[in-house]
Short mmCIF file of C-alpha atoms in Angstrom, two decimals:
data_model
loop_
_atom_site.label_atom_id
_atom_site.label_comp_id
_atom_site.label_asym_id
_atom_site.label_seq_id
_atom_site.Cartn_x
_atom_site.Cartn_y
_atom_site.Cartn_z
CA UNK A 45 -18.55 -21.52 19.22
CA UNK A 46 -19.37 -19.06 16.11
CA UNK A 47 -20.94 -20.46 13.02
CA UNK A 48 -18.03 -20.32 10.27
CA UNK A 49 -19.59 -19.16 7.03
CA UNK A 50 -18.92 -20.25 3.76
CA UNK A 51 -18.08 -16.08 2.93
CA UNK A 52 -15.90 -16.00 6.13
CA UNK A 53 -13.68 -18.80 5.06
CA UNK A 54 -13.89 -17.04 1.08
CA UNK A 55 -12.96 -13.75 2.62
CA UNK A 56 -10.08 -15.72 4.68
CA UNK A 57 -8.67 -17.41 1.79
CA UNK A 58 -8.79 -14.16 -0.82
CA UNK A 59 -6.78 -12.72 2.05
CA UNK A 60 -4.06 -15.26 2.53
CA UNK A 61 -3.85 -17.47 -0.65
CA UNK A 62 -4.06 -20.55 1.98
CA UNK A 63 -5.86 -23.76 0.57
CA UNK A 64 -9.71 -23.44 1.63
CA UNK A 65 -9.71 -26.43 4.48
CA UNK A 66 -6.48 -24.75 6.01
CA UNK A 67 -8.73 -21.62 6.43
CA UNK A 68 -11.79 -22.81 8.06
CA UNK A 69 -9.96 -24.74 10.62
CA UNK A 70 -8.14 -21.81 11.50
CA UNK A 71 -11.31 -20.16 11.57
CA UNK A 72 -12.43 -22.93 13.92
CA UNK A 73 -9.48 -22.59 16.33
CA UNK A 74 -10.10 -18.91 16.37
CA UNK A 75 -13.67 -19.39 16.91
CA UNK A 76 -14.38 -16.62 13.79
CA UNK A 77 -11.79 -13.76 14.51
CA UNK A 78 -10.43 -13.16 11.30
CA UNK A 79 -7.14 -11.62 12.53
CA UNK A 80 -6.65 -14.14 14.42
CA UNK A 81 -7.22 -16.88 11.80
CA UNK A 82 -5.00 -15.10 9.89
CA UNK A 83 -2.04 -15.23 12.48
CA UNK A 84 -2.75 -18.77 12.73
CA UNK A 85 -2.35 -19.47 9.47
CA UNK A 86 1.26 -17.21 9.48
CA UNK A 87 2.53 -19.29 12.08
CA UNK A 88 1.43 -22.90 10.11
CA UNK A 89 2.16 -21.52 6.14
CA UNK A 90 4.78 -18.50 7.09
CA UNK A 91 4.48 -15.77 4.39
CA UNK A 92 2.84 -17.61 1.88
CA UNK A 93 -0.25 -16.62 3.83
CA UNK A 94 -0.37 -13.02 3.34
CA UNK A 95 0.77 -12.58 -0.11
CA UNK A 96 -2.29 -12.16 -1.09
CA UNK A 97 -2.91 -9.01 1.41
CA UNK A 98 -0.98 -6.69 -1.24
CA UNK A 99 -2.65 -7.33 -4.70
CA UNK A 100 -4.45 -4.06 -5.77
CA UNK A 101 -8.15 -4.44 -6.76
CA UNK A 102 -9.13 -0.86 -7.37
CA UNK A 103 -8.65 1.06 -10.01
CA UNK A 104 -7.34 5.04 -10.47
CA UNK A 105 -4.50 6.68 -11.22
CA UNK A 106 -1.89 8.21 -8.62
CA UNK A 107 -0.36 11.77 -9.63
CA UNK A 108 2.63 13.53 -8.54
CA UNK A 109 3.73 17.28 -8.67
CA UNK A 110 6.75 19.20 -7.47
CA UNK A 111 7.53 23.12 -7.97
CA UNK A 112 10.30 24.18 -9.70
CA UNK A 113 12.13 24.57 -7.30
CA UNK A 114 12.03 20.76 -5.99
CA UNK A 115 10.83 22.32 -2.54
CA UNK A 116 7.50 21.50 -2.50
CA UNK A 117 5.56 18.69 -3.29
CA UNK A 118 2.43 16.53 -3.40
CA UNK A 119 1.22 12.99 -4.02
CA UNK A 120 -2.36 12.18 -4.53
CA UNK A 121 -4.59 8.88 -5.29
CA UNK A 122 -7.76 8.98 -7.46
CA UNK A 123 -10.30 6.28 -8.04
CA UNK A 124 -12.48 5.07 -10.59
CA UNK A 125 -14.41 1.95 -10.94
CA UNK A 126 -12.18 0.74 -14.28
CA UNK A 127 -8.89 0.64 -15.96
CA UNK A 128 -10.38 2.44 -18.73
CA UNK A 129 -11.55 5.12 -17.31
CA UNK A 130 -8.01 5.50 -15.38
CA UNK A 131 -6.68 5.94 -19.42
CA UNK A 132 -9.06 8.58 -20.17
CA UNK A 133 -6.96 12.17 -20.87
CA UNK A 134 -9.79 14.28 -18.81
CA UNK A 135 -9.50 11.55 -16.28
CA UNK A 136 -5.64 12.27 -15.97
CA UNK A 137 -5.94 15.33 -16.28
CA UNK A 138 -8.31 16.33 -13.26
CA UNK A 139 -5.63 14.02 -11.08
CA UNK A 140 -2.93 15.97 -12.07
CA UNK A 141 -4.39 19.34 -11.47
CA UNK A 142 -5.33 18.26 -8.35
CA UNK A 143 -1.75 17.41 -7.36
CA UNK A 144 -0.64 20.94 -8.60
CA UNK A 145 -3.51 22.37 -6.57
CA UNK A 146 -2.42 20.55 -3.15
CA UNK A 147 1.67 21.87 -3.52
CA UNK A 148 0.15 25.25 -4.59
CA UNK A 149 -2.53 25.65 -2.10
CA UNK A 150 -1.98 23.12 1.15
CA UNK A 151 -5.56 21.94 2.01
CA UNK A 152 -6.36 20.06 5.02
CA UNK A 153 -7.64 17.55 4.18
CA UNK A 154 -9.90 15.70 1.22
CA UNK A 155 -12.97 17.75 2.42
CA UNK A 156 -10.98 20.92 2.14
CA UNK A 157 -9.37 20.11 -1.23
CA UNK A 158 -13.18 19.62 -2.56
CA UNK A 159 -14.24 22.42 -1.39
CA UNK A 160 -11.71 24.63 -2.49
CA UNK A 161 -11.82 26.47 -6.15
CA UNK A 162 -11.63 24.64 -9.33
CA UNK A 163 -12.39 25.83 -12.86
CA UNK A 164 -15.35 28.22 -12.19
CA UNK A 165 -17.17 25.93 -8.93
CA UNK A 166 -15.42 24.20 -6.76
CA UNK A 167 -12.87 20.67 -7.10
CA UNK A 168 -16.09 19.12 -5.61
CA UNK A 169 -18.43 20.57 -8.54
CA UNK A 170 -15.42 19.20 -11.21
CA UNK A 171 -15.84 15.77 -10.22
CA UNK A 172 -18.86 15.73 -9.80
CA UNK A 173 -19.10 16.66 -13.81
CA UNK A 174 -16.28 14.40 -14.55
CA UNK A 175 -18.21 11.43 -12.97
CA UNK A 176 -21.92 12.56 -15.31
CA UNK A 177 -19.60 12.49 -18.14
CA UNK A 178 -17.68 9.27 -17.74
CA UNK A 179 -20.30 7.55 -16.54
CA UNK A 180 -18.13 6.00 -13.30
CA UNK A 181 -17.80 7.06 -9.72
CA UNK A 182 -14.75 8.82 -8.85
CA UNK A 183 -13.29 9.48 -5.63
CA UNK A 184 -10.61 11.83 -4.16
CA UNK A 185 -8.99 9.40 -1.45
CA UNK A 186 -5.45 10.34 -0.05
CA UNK A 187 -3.42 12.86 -0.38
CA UNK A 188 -0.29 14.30 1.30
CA UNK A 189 2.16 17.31 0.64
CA UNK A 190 5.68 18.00 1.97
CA UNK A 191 7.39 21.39 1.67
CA UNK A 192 10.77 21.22 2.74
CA UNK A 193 14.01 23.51 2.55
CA UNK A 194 16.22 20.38 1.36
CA UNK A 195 15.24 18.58 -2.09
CA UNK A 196 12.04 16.61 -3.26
CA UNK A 197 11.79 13.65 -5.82
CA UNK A 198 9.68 11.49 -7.41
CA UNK A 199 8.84 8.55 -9.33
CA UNK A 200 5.69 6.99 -10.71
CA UNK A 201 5.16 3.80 -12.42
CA UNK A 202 2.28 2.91 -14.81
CA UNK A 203 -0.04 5.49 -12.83
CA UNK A 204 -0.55 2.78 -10.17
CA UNK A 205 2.30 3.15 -7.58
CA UNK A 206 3.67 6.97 -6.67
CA UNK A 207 6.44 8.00 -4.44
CA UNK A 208 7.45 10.98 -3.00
CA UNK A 209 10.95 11.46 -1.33
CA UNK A 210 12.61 14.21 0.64
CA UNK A 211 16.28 14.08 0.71
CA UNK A 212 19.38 15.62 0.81
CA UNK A 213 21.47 14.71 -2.72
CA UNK A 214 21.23 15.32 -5.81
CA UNK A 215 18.25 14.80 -8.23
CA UNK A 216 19.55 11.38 -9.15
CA UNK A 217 19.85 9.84 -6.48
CA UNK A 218 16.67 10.77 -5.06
CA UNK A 219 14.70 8.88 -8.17
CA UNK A 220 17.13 5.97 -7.42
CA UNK A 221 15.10 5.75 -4.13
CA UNK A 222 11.90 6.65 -4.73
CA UNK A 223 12.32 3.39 -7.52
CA UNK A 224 13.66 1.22 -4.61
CA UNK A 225 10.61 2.43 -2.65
CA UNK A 226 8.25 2.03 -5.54
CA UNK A 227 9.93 -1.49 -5.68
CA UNK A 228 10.57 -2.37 -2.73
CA UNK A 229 7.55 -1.17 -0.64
CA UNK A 230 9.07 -0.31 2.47
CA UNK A 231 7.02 0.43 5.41
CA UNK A 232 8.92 2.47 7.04
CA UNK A 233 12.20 4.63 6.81
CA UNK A 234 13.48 2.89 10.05
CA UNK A 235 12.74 0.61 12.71
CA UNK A 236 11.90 3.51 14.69
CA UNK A 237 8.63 4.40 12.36
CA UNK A 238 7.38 0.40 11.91
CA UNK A 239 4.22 0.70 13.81
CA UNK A 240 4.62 -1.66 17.55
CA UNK A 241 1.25 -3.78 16.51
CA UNK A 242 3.24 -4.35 13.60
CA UNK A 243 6.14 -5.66 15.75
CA UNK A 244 4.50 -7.41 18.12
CA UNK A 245 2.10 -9.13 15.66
CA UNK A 246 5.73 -10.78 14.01
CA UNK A 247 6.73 -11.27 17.76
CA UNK A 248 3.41 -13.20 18.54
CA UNK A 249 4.09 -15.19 15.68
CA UNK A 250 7.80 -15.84 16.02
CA UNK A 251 7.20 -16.67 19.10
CA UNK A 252 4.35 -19.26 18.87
CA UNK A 253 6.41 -21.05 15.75
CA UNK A 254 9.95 -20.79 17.91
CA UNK A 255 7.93 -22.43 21.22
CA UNK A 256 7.10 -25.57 18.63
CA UNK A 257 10.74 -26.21 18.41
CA UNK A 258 11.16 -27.59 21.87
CA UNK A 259 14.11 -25.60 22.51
CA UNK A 260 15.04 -24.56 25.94
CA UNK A 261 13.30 -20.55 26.79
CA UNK A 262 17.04 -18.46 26.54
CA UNK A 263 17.25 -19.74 22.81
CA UNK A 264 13.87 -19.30 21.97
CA UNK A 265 13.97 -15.87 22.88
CA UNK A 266 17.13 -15.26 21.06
CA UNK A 267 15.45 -17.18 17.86
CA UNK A 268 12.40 -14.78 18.50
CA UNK A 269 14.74 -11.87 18.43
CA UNK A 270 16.37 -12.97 15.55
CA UNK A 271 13.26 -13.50 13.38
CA UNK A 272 11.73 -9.53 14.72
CA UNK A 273 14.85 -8.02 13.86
CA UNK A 274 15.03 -10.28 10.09
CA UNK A 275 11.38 -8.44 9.67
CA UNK A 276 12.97 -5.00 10.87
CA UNK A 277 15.28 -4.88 8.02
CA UNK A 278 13.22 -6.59 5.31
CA UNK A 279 10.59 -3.71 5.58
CA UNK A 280 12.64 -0.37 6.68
CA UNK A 281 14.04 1.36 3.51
CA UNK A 282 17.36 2.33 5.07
CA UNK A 283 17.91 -1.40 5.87
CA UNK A 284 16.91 -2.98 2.73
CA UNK A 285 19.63 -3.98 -0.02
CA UNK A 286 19.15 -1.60 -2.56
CA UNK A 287 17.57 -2.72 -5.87
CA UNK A 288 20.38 -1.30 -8.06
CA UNK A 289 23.14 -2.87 -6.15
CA UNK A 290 22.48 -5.70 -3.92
CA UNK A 291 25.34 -5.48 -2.45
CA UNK A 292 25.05 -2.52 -0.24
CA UNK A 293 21.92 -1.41 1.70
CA UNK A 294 20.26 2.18 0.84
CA UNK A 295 21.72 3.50 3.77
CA UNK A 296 24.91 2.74 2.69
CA UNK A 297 24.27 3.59 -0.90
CA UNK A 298 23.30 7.38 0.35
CA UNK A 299 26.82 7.27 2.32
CA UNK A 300 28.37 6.90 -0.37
CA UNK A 301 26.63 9.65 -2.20
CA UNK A 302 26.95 11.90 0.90
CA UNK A 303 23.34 11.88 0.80
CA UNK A 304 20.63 11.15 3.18
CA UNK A 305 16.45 10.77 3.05
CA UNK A 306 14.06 12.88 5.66
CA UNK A 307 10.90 10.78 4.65
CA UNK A 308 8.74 9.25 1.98
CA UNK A 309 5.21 8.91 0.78
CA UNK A 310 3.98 5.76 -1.16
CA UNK A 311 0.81 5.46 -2.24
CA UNK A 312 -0.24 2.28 -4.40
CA UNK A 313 -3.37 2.28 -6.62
CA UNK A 314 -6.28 0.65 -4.54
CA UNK A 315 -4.14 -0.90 -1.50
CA UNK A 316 -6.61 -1.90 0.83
CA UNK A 317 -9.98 -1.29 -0.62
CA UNK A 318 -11.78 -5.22 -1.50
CA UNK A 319 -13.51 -4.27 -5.13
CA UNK A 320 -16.58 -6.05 -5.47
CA UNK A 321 -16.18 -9.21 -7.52
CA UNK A 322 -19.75 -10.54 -9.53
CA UNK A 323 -20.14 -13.86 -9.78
CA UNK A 324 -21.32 -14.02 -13.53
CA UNK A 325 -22.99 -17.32 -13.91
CA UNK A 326 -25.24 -16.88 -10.28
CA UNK A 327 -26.26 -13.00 -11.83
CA UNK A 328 -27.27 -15.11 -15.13
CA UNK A 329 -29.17 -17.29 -13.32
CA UNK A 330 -30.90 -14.53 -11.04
CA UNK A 331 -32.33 -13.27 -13.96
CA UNK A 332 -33.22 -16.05 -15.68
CA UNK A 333 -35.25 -16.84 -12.54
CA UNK A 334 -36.59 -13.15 -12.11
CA UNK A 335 -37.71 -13.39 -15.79
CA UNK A 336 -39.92 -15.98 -15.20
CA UNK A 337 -41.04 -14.80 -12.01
#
């Protein structure tokens, strides 16, 4: 049986939002595995238990740029270590020429972006400057570029959460999806790009709360079924309701507008990187104790 920490049932809980008992007996039952824990805790709490999952903790800024000719694009995410620095013009600035620099130029990849020209050194040189000035590390994480022959938009919102669509339609109603997708979150366009671990992780855990009902196997499967294809359209854009009219899903919406959309980027400001929290009053007391050391 693993030894449950006190920092494995901390990490559990900053994850899922469960109360802190709840977590270290499904820590218990899944003899450590986090993942597992987690799905355990799914299956007891249902969504409450990853709510959690999607607050931001970094900081940065993510920038957008499209030609002229709304045929080619790029979205990029920059971090810093504070919300202050995100504010700061040379800050912006550097995240926005970058963007330009990606639609313009089509690197690779981060490594090629900072090694390619900037200024008179290299993108790699500029932030490397930018970070001796400002006095915080900043990082080039994600970017991607689309270049298309039908029509790009975009839409940003406070600096923290970017989208980039290509579609067929007019200007308008490309912004009115990249804000349902800024919104909304969507992880996919359809069921066909969810990813399967996605799928069968809600399967797994449809399955395990549907078998607790006691209900003969045919209508468990078809409750199973029911719940996988509930997730399907909750988190595919073309199946959500859009946010301007509930009444009719985006896919409908772009019917209407003879319209369709290709694909979409979304990046969100820190998703998935854990910023180091300091616990004040134990770094007071460190060195208190250090001082009289």
């Amino acid at each position: 049986m693993a030894e449950i920490t006190a920092a494995m049932v901390k990490q559990l809980r900053e994850k899922t939002d469960a109360p802190m008992m709840e977590c270290k007996k499904a820590l218990t039952e899944a003899d450590g595995d986090l993942a597992r824990a987690e799905e355990l805790l799914r299956v007891k709490l249902g969504n409450k238990a990853s709510k959690a999952a999607a607050r931001v903790t970094a900081e940065g800024l993510v920038g957008v740029f499209i030609a002229d000719d709304a045929k080619t694009g790029a979205i990029i995410e920059v971090n810093c270590e504070t919300d202050f620095v995100a504010k700061n013009d040379e800050f912006i600035a550097f995240v926005a020429d970058l963007a330009r620099k990606i639609a313009e130029e089509a690197p690779a990849d981060v490594e090629a972006l900072s090694a390619s020209a900037m200024g008179e050194g290299t993108v790699e040189a500029t932030r490397s400057a930018l970070v001796g000035k400002i006095g915080e590390n900043v990082t080039i994480r994600r970017f991607s570029r689309i270049q298309t022959d039908k029509q790009l938009s975009s839409y940003v919102h406070s600096g923290r959460i970017g989208v980039l669509v290509e579609h067929s339609g007019d200007d308008a109603t490309g912004k009115d999806v990249a804000m349902h997708v800024a919104a909304t979150r969507p992880r996919a366009l359809d069921a066909a790009g969810v990813p399967a671990a996605d799928i069968e992780q809600e399967r797994s855990i449809a399955t395990q709360k549907a078998a607790e009902s006691g209900k003969p196997a045919e209508i468990v499967a078809k409750m199973v079924e029911g719940t996988v294809q509930k997730f399907l359209k909750e988190v595919t854009l073309l199946s959500q309701p859009f946010v301007k009219d509930d009444k009719q899903t985006v896919e409908q919406m772009l019917k209407s507008r003879n319209a369709g959309v290709q694909q979409f980027v979304l990046f969100v400001v820190g998703e998935g990187i854990e910023k180091k929290t300091t616990d004040f009053a134990a770094e007071v007391a460190a060195q208190q104790a250090a001082a009289r050391g």
